[in-house]
Amino acid sequence: MNLITIPPGLETESFVLEADALRHAPEILRKHWGAGPDAWIVADENTWTAAGEKLNAIFEEAGIGRCAPYLFPGRPILHATVEHVDELLAAFPENCVPVAVGGGTVNDLVKRASGVKGVRYCCVPTAPSVDGYTSYGAALNVDGLKKTLPCPAPLAIVADTAVLDSAPPEMFAAGYADLMAKIPAGADWIVVDQLGMEPVRPDVWELVQTPLRDNLSDPADVRRVFMGLAATGYSMQLYRDSRPASGAEHLMSHIWEMENLTFNGDSVSHGFKVSVGTVASTALYEALFSLTEKEARRHAEPGLPRAAREAEIDALLIRGCYGAEAREIALSKFLEGEKLAERRELIYRNWDALKERTQKQLYPLAELKAMLKAAHCPASPAEIGLESGQYVHGVAAAQLIRKRYTILDLVYELGLSKALLAAL
């Protein structure tokens, strides 16, 4: 059994990654849960066919007790909502080991339900599509707002490379895009580190960023990309927050998800929305730091008074699908008057360092687009069904939904949002 080495201090204790890894699932369950509880497979109809049915047979042959599997429909596309978590909680058997067999959505639903129940679970991923398999917390839609709710990471992960290799190609492309997003997310963390807001934690940074470019170097290497995604999930376990894994690009994705973005009749995957967000975030960085400090000062618009900002926020949230908390979050980080002037001076004093450090972190925009294209990821809004108005609106609205400081806050506080968003 090929047990992958896991950094110390994590909630995840076993990680198997190899061909035909499913055969080791009984051994993993006995190692961590003993002989008492029964396995409870949770999947959707598609992932049941991909791995769940085979895993159920392996459990039966190995003498592992089994609860009746819980299967979500294969269509329409399953979304990670608290309502689906409630479904699982209502069906949750006594004395069981939940086994999430599926992609990121199934994993998040089982992770949260298990966390609420105080039960550890086993993750069996069926596609190299997201970084959330190994992460602390579950990304769920709560009353319209996409939030990360606290819950432990899986105790064990059994990743069968034969299953991962057979996943639809677009799911692998989505995983590659999610991994690429760590590049601009890293730039966002550099900004708050340079400004003294949230220092980079070296061990967490190195876990994600040190191998990142190597893991992105071959868009056809499923194992390497999956290892990069797993490392990102571990970083979130260590940091107890998604800062190491996501920045402005993920906030844009959340907006488009809350707007129920579809393309050719289907919901757009998380990874593909993130891919377009990654291009947008990188473009904003390039546009911002094409300016000198003096040019930035000259082009800066005056800060808005609070009443005007409230009206601006209300206009951005006019569709009413962003949850009740978005307005409150946006106003909680709004600066005006002397506080805004102080923040701008802090940014101006650090202009050259910010430019140097973020440019070192980011791929040039043209190179980034070429890498995404080589991995069959979308690089333009139209490729995921975004018209220009919805695209620009999504970038602007993304600044409202999290307190996390990103490039979106940087350009807004500098009074450059309108000019730079128009350039997008």
Short mmCIF file of C-alpha atoms in Angstrom, two decimals:
data_model
loop_
_atom_site.label_atom_id
_atom_site.label_comp_id
_atom_site.label_asym_id
_atom_site.label_seq_id
_atom_site.Cartn_x
_atom_site.Cartn_y
_atom_site.Cartn_z
CA MET A 1 0.00 0.00 0.00
CA ASN A 2 1.44 3.33 -1.07
CA LEU A 3 0.86 5.59 1.93
CA ILE A 4 1.76 9.17 1.02
CA THR A 5 3.73 11.06 3.67
CA ILE A 6 1.56 13.63 5.42
CA PRO A 7 2.96 16.74 7.16
CA PRO A 8 2.82 16.46 10.96
CA GLY A 9 0.06 18.08 12.97
CA LEU A 10 -2.79 17.44 10.53
CA GLU A 11 -6.26 15.96 11.06
CA THR A 12 -5.75 13.61 8.11
CA GLU A 13 -3.73 10.58 9.20
CA SER A 14 -3.68 8.31 6.13
CA PHE A 15 -3.45 9.11 2.43
CA VAL A 16 -3.33 6.28 -0.11
CA LEU A 17 -2.66 7.23 -3.73
CA GLU A 18 -2.07 4.46 -6.25
CA ALA A 19 -3.70 2.39 -8.95
CA ASP A 20 -6.40 0.11 -7.55
CA ALA A 21 -6.22 1.89 -4.19
CA LEU A 22 -9.86 0.97 -3.50
CA ARG A 23 -8.75 -2.51 -2.48
CA HIS A 24 -6.99 -0.97 0.52
CA ALA A 25 -10.12 0.77 1.82
CA PRO A 26 -11.10 -2.11 4.19
CA GLU A 27 -7.64 -2.05 5.74
CA ILE A 28 -7.80 1.73 6.17
CA LEU A 29 -11.21 1.55 7.82
CA ARG A 30 -10.09 -1.15 10.25
CA LYS A 31 -6.90 0.78 11.03
CA HIS A 32 -8.69 3.99 12.00
CA TRP A 33 -12.20 2.91 13.03
CA GLY A 34 -11.73 -0.64 14.25
CA ALA A 35 -14.21 -3.45 13.67
CA GLY A 36 -17.28 -1.78 15.18
CA PRO A 37 -18.90 0.80 12.90
CA ASP A 38 -20.39 0.01 9.50
CA ALA A 39 -19.31 1.81 6.32
CA TRP A 40 -21.86 4.30 4.97
CA ILE A 41 -21.13 5.20 1.36
CA VAL A 42 -22.45 8.57 0.21
CA ALA A 43 -22.23 9.29 -3.53
CA ASP A 44 -24.27 10.53 -6.42
CA GLU A 45 -25.48 8.29 -9.22
CA ASN A 46 -22.45 9.16 -11.37
CA THR A 47 -19.79 8.62 -8.70
CA TRP A 48 -21.54 5.44 -7.56
CA THR A 49 -20.91 4.09 -11.05
CA ALA A 50 -17.35 5.45 -11.12
CA ALA A 51 -16.23 3.97 -7.79
CA GLY A 52 -19.00 3.52 -5.23
CA GLU A 53 -20.43 0.26 -6.54
CA LYS A 54 -16.97 -1.34 -6.75
CA LEU A 55 -16.05 -0.07 -3.29
CA ASN A 56 -19.29 -1.48 -1.86
CA ALA A 57 -18.42 -4.90 -3.32
CA ILE A 58 -14.89 -4.68 -1.89
CA PHE A 59 -16.33 -3.93 1.56
CA GLU A 60 -18.70 -6.89 1.25
CA GLU A 61 -15.93 -9.27 0.22
CA ALA A 62 -13.72 -8.05 3.08
CA GLY A 63 -16.47 -8.55 5.65
CA ILE A 64 -16.93 -4.83 6.36
CA GLY A 65 -20.39 -4.07 7.69
CA ARG A 66 -22.35 -1.72 5.47
CA CYS A 67 -25.25 0.65 5.87
CA ALA A 68 -27.50 1.22 2.88
CA PRO A 69 -25.68 3.67 0.56
CA TYR A 70 -27.04 7.20 0.23
CA LEU A 71 -27.16 8.33 -3.40
CA PHE A 72 -27.90 11.83 -4.64
CA PRO A 73 -29.39 12.07 -8.16
CA GLY A 74 -26.90 12.32 -11.01
CA ARG A 75 -28.89 15.13 -12.63
CA PRO A 76 -29.30 18.01 -12.23
CA ILE A 77 -25.77 18.83 -11.12
CA LEU A 78 -25.47 18.55 -7.34
CA HIS A 79 -24.70 21.77 -5.46
CA ALA A 80 -23.13 22.13 -2.03
CA THR A 81 -25.93 23.63 0.06
CA VAL A 82 -26.86 23.44 3.72
CA GLU A 83 -30.18 21.90 2.63
CA HIS A 84 -28.34 18.86 1.26
CA VAL A 85 -26.35 18.66 4.47
CA ASP A 86 -29.64 18.57 6.35
CA GLU A 87 -30.73 15.67 4.13
CA LEU A 88 -27.65 13.72 5.12
CA LEU A 89 -28.10 14.53 8.79
CA ALA A 90 -31.66 13.19 8.65
CA ALA A 91 -30.42 9.94 7.06
CA PHE A 92 -27.22 9.60 9.14
CA PRO A 93 -27.01 6.04 10.54
CA GLU A 94 -25.91 5.33 14.09
CA ASN A 95 -22.39 3.96 14.62
CA CYS A 96 -21.15 4.39 11.05
CA VAL A 97 -18.07 5.46 9.13
CA PRO A 98 -19.22 7.94 6.46
CA VAL A 99 -17.36 7.32 3.20
CA ALA A 100 -17.64 10.19 0.73
CA VAL A 101 -17.31 8.82 -2.80
CA GLY A 102 -17.35 11.65 -5.30
CA GLY A 103 -16.09 15.05 -6.28
CA GLY A 104 -15.78 18.21 -4.26
CA THR A 105 -19.51 18.68 -3.70
CA VAL A 106 -20.14 15.21 -2.25
CA ASN A 107 -17.02 15.59 -0.12
CA ASP A 108 -18.09 18.96 1.29
CA LEU A 109 -21.58 17.69 2.11
CA VAL A 110 -20.27 14.61 3.92
CA LYS A 111 -17.52 16.62 5.62
CA ARG A 112 -19.99 19.10 7.08
CA ALA A 113 -22.57 16.47 8.07
CA SER A 114 -19.87 14.37 9.74
CA GLY A 115 -18.55 17.44 11.54
CA VAL A 116 -22.00 18.29 12.88
CA LYS A 117 -22.37 14.68 14.08
CA GLY A 118 -18.90 14.64 15.62
CA VAL A 119 -17.89 11.67 13.46
CA ARG A 120 -14.71 11.40 11.36
CA TYR A 121 -15.08 10.31 7.76
CA CYS A 122 -13.14 8.72 4.89
CA CYS A 123 -12.78 10.48 1.53
CA VAL A 124 -12.67 8.56 -1.77
CA PRO A 125 -12.22 11.19 -4.52
CA THR A 126 -13.41 10.36 -8.01
CA ALA A 127 -11.87 13.28 -9.92
CA PRO A 128 -8.77 15.49 -9.53
CA SER A 129 -11.04 18.52 -9.64
CA VAL A 130 -10.69 20.55 -6.39
CA ASP A 131 -8.42 21.22 -3.42
CA GLY A 132 -11.20 20.69 -0.89
CA TYR A 133 -10.73 16.95 -0.43
CA THR A 134 -8.01 17.45 2.17
CA SER A 135 -9.08 20.81 3.56
CA TYR A 136 -10.47 21.88 6.88
CA GLY A 137 -13.96 23.34 6.43
CA ALA A 138 -16.66 22.87 3.81
CA ALA A 139 -17.62 25.46 1.19
CA LEU A 140 -21.43 25.63 1.24
CA ASN A 141 -24.21 27.91 0.09
CA VAL A 142 -25.89 29.25 3.23
CA ASP A 143 -29.01 31.38 2.71
CA GLY A 144 -27.66 32.48 -0.65
CA LEU A 145 -24.11 33.32 0.48
CA LYS A 146 -21.21 30.99 -0.26
CA LYS A 147 -19.41 30.40 3.04
CA THR A 148 -16.77 28.07 4.45
CA LEU A 149 -18.25 26.34 7.48
CA PRO A 150 -15.94 24.74 10.08
CA CYS A 151 -15.59 20.96 10.15
CA PRO A 152 -12.63 18.55 10.35
CA ALA A 153 -10.83 17.24 7.29
CA PRO A 154 -11.15 13.54 6.47
CA LEU A 155 -9.32 11.16 8.77
CA ALA A 156 -8.27 9.11 5.75
CA ILE A 157 -8.17 9.54 1.97
CA VAL A 158 -8.17 6.65 -0.49
CA ALA A 159 -7.42 8.00 -3.97
CA ASP A 160 -7.42 5.45 -6.77
CA THR A 161 -5.44 6.79 -9.73
CA ALA A 162 -7.35 4.51 -12.10
CA VAL A 163 -10.57 6.21 -10.98
CA LEU A 164 -9.02 9.68 -11.18
CA ASP A 165 -7.64 8.97 -14.66
CA SER A 166 -11.07 7.89 -15.91
CA ALA A 167 -12.82 11.06 -14.74
CA PRO A 168 -14.20 13.31 -17.49
CA PRO A 169 -11.38 15.46 -18.95
CA GLU A 170 -13.14 18.68 -18.03
CA MET A 171 -12.99 17.69 -14.35
CA PHE A 172 -9.23 17.31 -14.53
CA ALA A 173 -9.03 20.66 -16.31
CA ALA A 174 -11.09 22.17 -13.47
CA GLY A 175 -8.59 20.79 -10.96
CA TYR A 176 -5.68 22.23 -12.89
CA ALA A 177 -7.42 25.61 -12.89
CA ASP A 178 -8.06 25.39 -9.15
CA LEU A 179 -4.37 24.67 -8.63
CA MET A 180 -3.35 27.57 -10.90
CA ALA A 181 -5.49 29.86 -8.74
CA LYS A 182 -2.89 29.50 -5.96
CA ILE A 183 -0.62 31.79 -7.99
CA PRO A 184 -2.77 34.97 -7.74
CA ALA A 185 -4.03 33.86 -4.31
CA GLY A 186 -0.40 33.91 -3.25
CA ALA A 187 -0.04 37.43 -4.63
CA ASP A 188 -3.01 38.52 -2.51
CA TRP A 189 -1.33 37.09 0.59
CA ILE A 190 1.90 38.88 -0.33
CA VAL A 191 -0.02 42.18 -0.44
CA VAL A 192 -1.40 41.83 3.09
CA ASP A 193 1.97 40.61 4.33
CA GLN A 194 3.71 43.67 2.86
CA LEU A 195 1.08 46.00 4.33
CA GLY A 196 1.35 44.40 7.78
CA MET A 197 -2.21 43.07 7.82
CA GLU A 198 -1.73 39.29 7.74
CA PRO A 199 1.84 37.97 7.77
CA VAL A 200 2.73 35.06 5.52
CA ARG A 201 3.23 31.96 7.64
CA PRO A 202 6.36 30.30 6.22
CA ASP A 203 5.48 26.63 6.80
CA VAL A 204 2.04 27.03 5.23
CA TRP A 205 3.37 29.12 2.34
CA GLU A 206 6.09 26.59 1.54
CA LEU A 207 3.66 23.67 1.60
CA VAL A 208 1.66 25.19 -1.26
CA GLN A 209 3.96 27.55 -3.12
CA THR A 210 7.33 25.73 -3.12
CA PRO A 211 6.15 22.81 -5.33
CA LEU A 212 3.43 24.79 -7.11
CA ARG A 213 5.12 25.66 -10.38
CA ASP A 214 6.47 22.14 -10.72
CA ASN A 215 2.99 20.70 -10.12
CA LEU A 216 1.61 23.03 -12.81
CA SER A 217 4.35 22.25 -15.32
CA ASP A 218 2.59 19.31 -16.99
CA PRO A 219 -1.15 19.77 -17.56
CA ALA A 220 -1.46 16.08 -18.44
CA ASP A 221 0.01 14.72 -15.19
CA VAL A 222 -3.02 13.80 -13.09
CA ARG A 223 -1.00 12.53 -10.13
CA ARG A 224 1.14 15.67 -9.88
CA VAL A 225 -1.87 17.98 -10.07
CA PHE A 226 -3.74 15.93 -7.48
CA MET A 227 -0.74 16.04 -5.13
CA GLY A 228 -0.66 19.83 -5.53
CA LEU A 229 -4.35 20.06 -4.69
CA ALA A 230 -3.88 17.79 -1.68
CA ALA A 231 -1.01 19.94 -0.39
CA THR A 232 -3.24 23.00 -0.66
CA GLY A 233 -5.90 21.26 1.40
CA TYR A 234 -3.30 20.41 4.04
CA SER A 235 -2.31 24.08 4.18
CA MET A 236 -5.89 24.99 5.04
CA GLN A 237 -5.86 22.40 7.80
CA LEU A 238 -2.74 23.99 9.28
CA TYR A 239 -3.88 27.58 8.87
CA ARG A 240 -7.52 26.97 9.82
CA ASP A 241 -8.53 29.29 7.01
CA SER A 242 -8.62 29.24 3.21
CA ARG A 243 -6.21 32.19 2.82
CA PRO A 244 -3.38 29.90 1.54
CA ALA A 245 -5.65 28.55 -1.19
CA SER A 246 -7.89 31.32 -2.41
CA GLY A 247 -8.01 35.01 -3.12
CA ALA A 248 -9.94 37.36 -5.37
CA GLU A 249 -10.33 34.73 -8.09
CA HIS A 250 -12.35 32.48 -5.76
CA LEU A 251 -14.54 35.37 -4.64
CA MET A 252 -15.43 36.02 -8.28
CA SER A 253 -16.27 32.34 -8.67
CA HIS A 254 -18.55 32.52 -5.63
CA ILE A 255 -20.42 35.48 -7.14
CA TRP A 256 -21.04 33.67 -10.42
CA GLU A 257 -22.11 30.56 -8.55
CA MET A 258 -24.58 32.54 -6.45
CA GLU A 259 -25.89 34.02 -9.71
CA ASN A 260 -26.37 30.42 -10.92
CA LEU A 261 -24.16 30.86 -13.96
CA THR A 262 -24.84 28.28 -16.65
CA PHE A 263 -23.34 27.60 -20.05
CA ASN A 264 -25.09 25.51 -22.69
CA GLY A 265 -27.68 24.52 -20.09
CA ASP A 266 -25.25 23.24 -17.46
CA SER A 267 -23.84 24.82 -14.32
CA VAL A 268 -20.25 25.97 -14.79
CA SER A 269 -17.77 24.06 -12.64
CA HIS A 270 -16.03 25.70 -9.71
CA GLY A 271 -12.66 25.24 -11.40
CA PHE A 272 -13.73 26.86 -14.65
CA LYS A 273 -15.18 29.89 -12.89
CA VAL A 274 -11.97 30.14 -10.87
CA SER A 275 -9.97 29.91 -14.10
CA VAL A 276 -11.63 33.04 -15.48
CA GLY A 277 -11.23 34.71 -12.09
CA THR A 278 -7.52 33.88 -12.10
CA VAL A 279 -7.11 35.66 -15.44
CA ALA A 280 -9.09 38.66 -14.16
CA SER A 281 -7.06 38.91 -10.95
CA THR A 282 -3.79 38.69 -12.86
CA ALA A 283 -4.99 41.32 -15.34
CA LEU A 284 -5.83 43.66 -12.46
CA TYR A 285 -2.36 43.24 -10.97
CA GLU A 286 -0.72 43.93 -14.33
CA ALA A 287 -2.87 47.00 -14.95
CA LEU A 288 -2.33 48.36 -11.44
CA PHE A 289 1.43 47.99 -11.41
CA SER A 290 1.85 49.29 -14.93
CA LEU A 291 1.34 52.59 -13.11
CA THR A 292 3.99 54.34 -11.12
CA GLU A 293 3.18 55.53 -7.62
CA LYS A 294 2.86 59.09 -8.92
CA GLU A 295 0.50 57.98 -11.68
CA ALA A 296 -1.60 56.03 -9.17
CA ARG A 297 -1.88 59.13 -7.00
CA ARG A 298 -2.83 61.27 -9.99
CA HIS A 299 -5.54 58.90 -11.26
CA ALA A 300 -7.05 58.11 -7.85
CA GLU A 301 -10.68 59.07 -7.42
CA PRO A 302 -11.74 60.63 -4.11
CA GLY A 303 -13.12 58.24 -1.52
CA LEU A 304 -16.89 58.03 -1.23
CA PRO A 305 -18.84 59.17 1.80
CA ARG A 306 -20.60 56.33 3.59
CA ALA A 307 -24.05 57.06 2.17
CA ALA A 308 -22.71 56.95 -1.39
CA ARG A 309 -20.88 53.71 -0.69
CA GLU A 310 -24.07 52.18 0.70
CA ALA A 311 -25.86 53.10 -2.50
CA GLU A 312 -23.02 51.63 -4.57
CA ILE A 313 -23.16 48.37 -2.60
CA ASP A 314 -26.93 48.16 -2.95
CA ALA A 315 -26.62 48.61 -6.71
CA LEU A 316 -24.07 45.77 -6.93
CA LEU A 317 -26.30 43.49 -4.85
CA ILE A 318 -29.52 44.41 -6.64
CA ARG A 319 -30.15 40.85 -7.85
CA GLY A 320 -30.65 39.78 -4.24
CA CYS A 321 -28.98 36.36 -4.59
CA TYR A 322 -25.87 37.05 -2.51
CA GLY A 323 -27.16 36.35 0.98
CA ALA A 324 -28.18 38.66 3.79
CA GLU A 325 -24.64 39.14 5.12
CA ALA A 326 -22.93 40.54 2.01
CA ARG A 327 -23.95 44.17 2.62
CA GLU A 328 -22.84 44.03 6.25
CA ILE A 329 -19.50 42.46 5.30
CA ALA A 330 -18.86 45.12 2.66
CA LEU A 331 -19.59 47.99 5.03
CA SER A 332 -17.50 46.47 7.83
CA LYS A 333 -14.32 47.01 5.81
CA PHE A 334 -15.25 50.33 4.24
CA LEU A 335 -12.77 53.13 4.95
CA GLU A 336 -13.44 56.84 4.59
CA GLY A 337 -11.89 60.15 5.50
CA GLU A 338 -8.69 60.05 7.52
CA LYS A 339 -8.62 56.26 7.75
CA LEU A 340 -8.77 55.93 3.96
CA ALA A 341 -6.06 58.57 3.54
CA GLU A 342 -3.82 56.67 5.96
CA ARG A 343 -4.41 53.40 4.10
CA ARG A 344 -3.57 54.99 0.75
CA GLU A 345 -0.34 56.43 2.13
CA LEU A 346 0.58 53.00 3.51
CA ILE A 347 0.08 51.50 0.04
CA TYR A 348 2.01 54.30 -1.68
CA ARG A 349 4.95 53.90 0.73
CA ASN A 350 5.08 50.21 -0.17
CA TRP A 351 4.42 50.65 -3.89
CA ASP A 352 7.75 49.48 -5.23
CA ALA A 353 7.93 46.50 -2.85
CA LEU A 354 4.37 45.47 -3.69
CA LYS A 355 5.12 45.68 -7.39
CA GLU A 356 8.35 43.69 -7.13
CA ARG A 357 6.97 40.96 -4.88
CA THR A 358 3.69 40.41 -6.75
CA GLN A 359 5.37 40.42 -10.16
CA LYS A 360 7.78 37.77 -8.91
CA GLN A 361 4.81 35.67 -7.77
CA LEU A 362 2.56 35.99 -10.80
CA TYR A 363 2.83 34.50 -14.26
CA PRO A 364 2.71 37.19 -16.95
CA LEU A 365 -0.84 37.39 -18.26
CA ALA A 366 -0.03 36.07 -21.74
CA GLU A 367 1.89 33.10 -20.30
CA LEU A 368 -0.91 32.37 -17.84
CA LYS A 369 -3.50 32.28 -20.61
CA ALA A 370 -1.33 29.98 -22.70
CA MET A 371 -0.90 27.56 -19.78
CA LEU A 372 -4.63 27.48 -19.11
CA LYS A 373 -5.36 26.91 -22.78
CA ALA A 374 -2.86 24.04 -22.89
CA ALA A 375 -4.76 22.44 -20.00
CA HIS A 376 -8.13 22.99 -21.77
CA CYS A 377 -9.22 25.55 -19.18
CA PRO A 378 -11.23 28.65 -20.09
CA ALA A 379 -9.29 31.91 -20.17
CA SER A 380 -12.02 34.32 -21.29
CA PRO A 381 -15.46 35.11 -19.87
CA ALA A 382 -17.29 34.04 -23.02
CA GLU A 383 -15.94 30.50 -22.65
CA ILE A 384 -18.08 30.00 -19.55
CA GLY A 385 -21.10 31.94 -20.78
CA LEU A 386 -20.32 35.28 -19.14
CA GLU A 387 -21.40 38.36 -21.03
CA SER A 388 -19.19 41.40 -20.51
CA GLY A 389 -21.64 43.15 -18.19
CA GLN A 390 -22.04 40.16 -15.87
CA TYR A 391 -18.29 39.57 -15.94
CA VAL A 392 -17.34 43.10 -14.86
CA HIS A 393 -20.18 43.20 -12.34
CA GLY A 394 -18.96 39.91 -10.83
CA VAL A 395 -15.43 41.22 -10.41
CA ALA A 396 -16.72 44.34 -8.65
CA ALA A 397 -19.24 42.49 -6.48
CA ALA A 398 -16.64 39.92 -5.40
CA GLN A 399 -14.99 42.59 -3.24
CA LEU A 400 -18.11 42.71 -1.06
CA ILE A 401 -18.58 39.15 0.14
CA ARG A 402 -15.51 38.46 2.32
CA LYS A 403 -13.47 40.41 4.82
CA ARG A 404 -10.35 38.87 3.27
CA TYR A 405 -8.19 41.58 1.68
CA THR A 406 -7.32 40.97 -1.98
CA ILE A 407 -6.35 42.86 -5.13
CA LEU A 408 -10.02 43.92 -5.29
CA ASP A 409 -9.71 45.81 -2.00
CA LEU A 410 -6.36 47.24 -3.01
CA VAL A 411 -7.64 48.83 -6.20
CA TYR A 412 -10.88 49.95 -4.53
CA GLU A 413 -9.11 51.71 -1.66
CA LEU A 414 -6.76 53.37 -4.14
CA GLY A 415 -9.72 54.84 -6.00
CA LEU A 416 -8.78 52.99 -9.18
CA SER A 417 -11.55 50.37 -9.40
CA LYS A 418 -13.62 52.04 -12.10
CA ALA A 419 -10.68 52.66 -14.41
CA LEU A 420 -9.18 49.19 -14.00
CA LEU A 421 -12.48 47.34 -14.22
CA ALA A 422 -13.29 49.25 -17.41
CA ALA A 423 -9.98 48.03 -18.81
CA LEU A 424 -11.01 44.43 -18.19
#
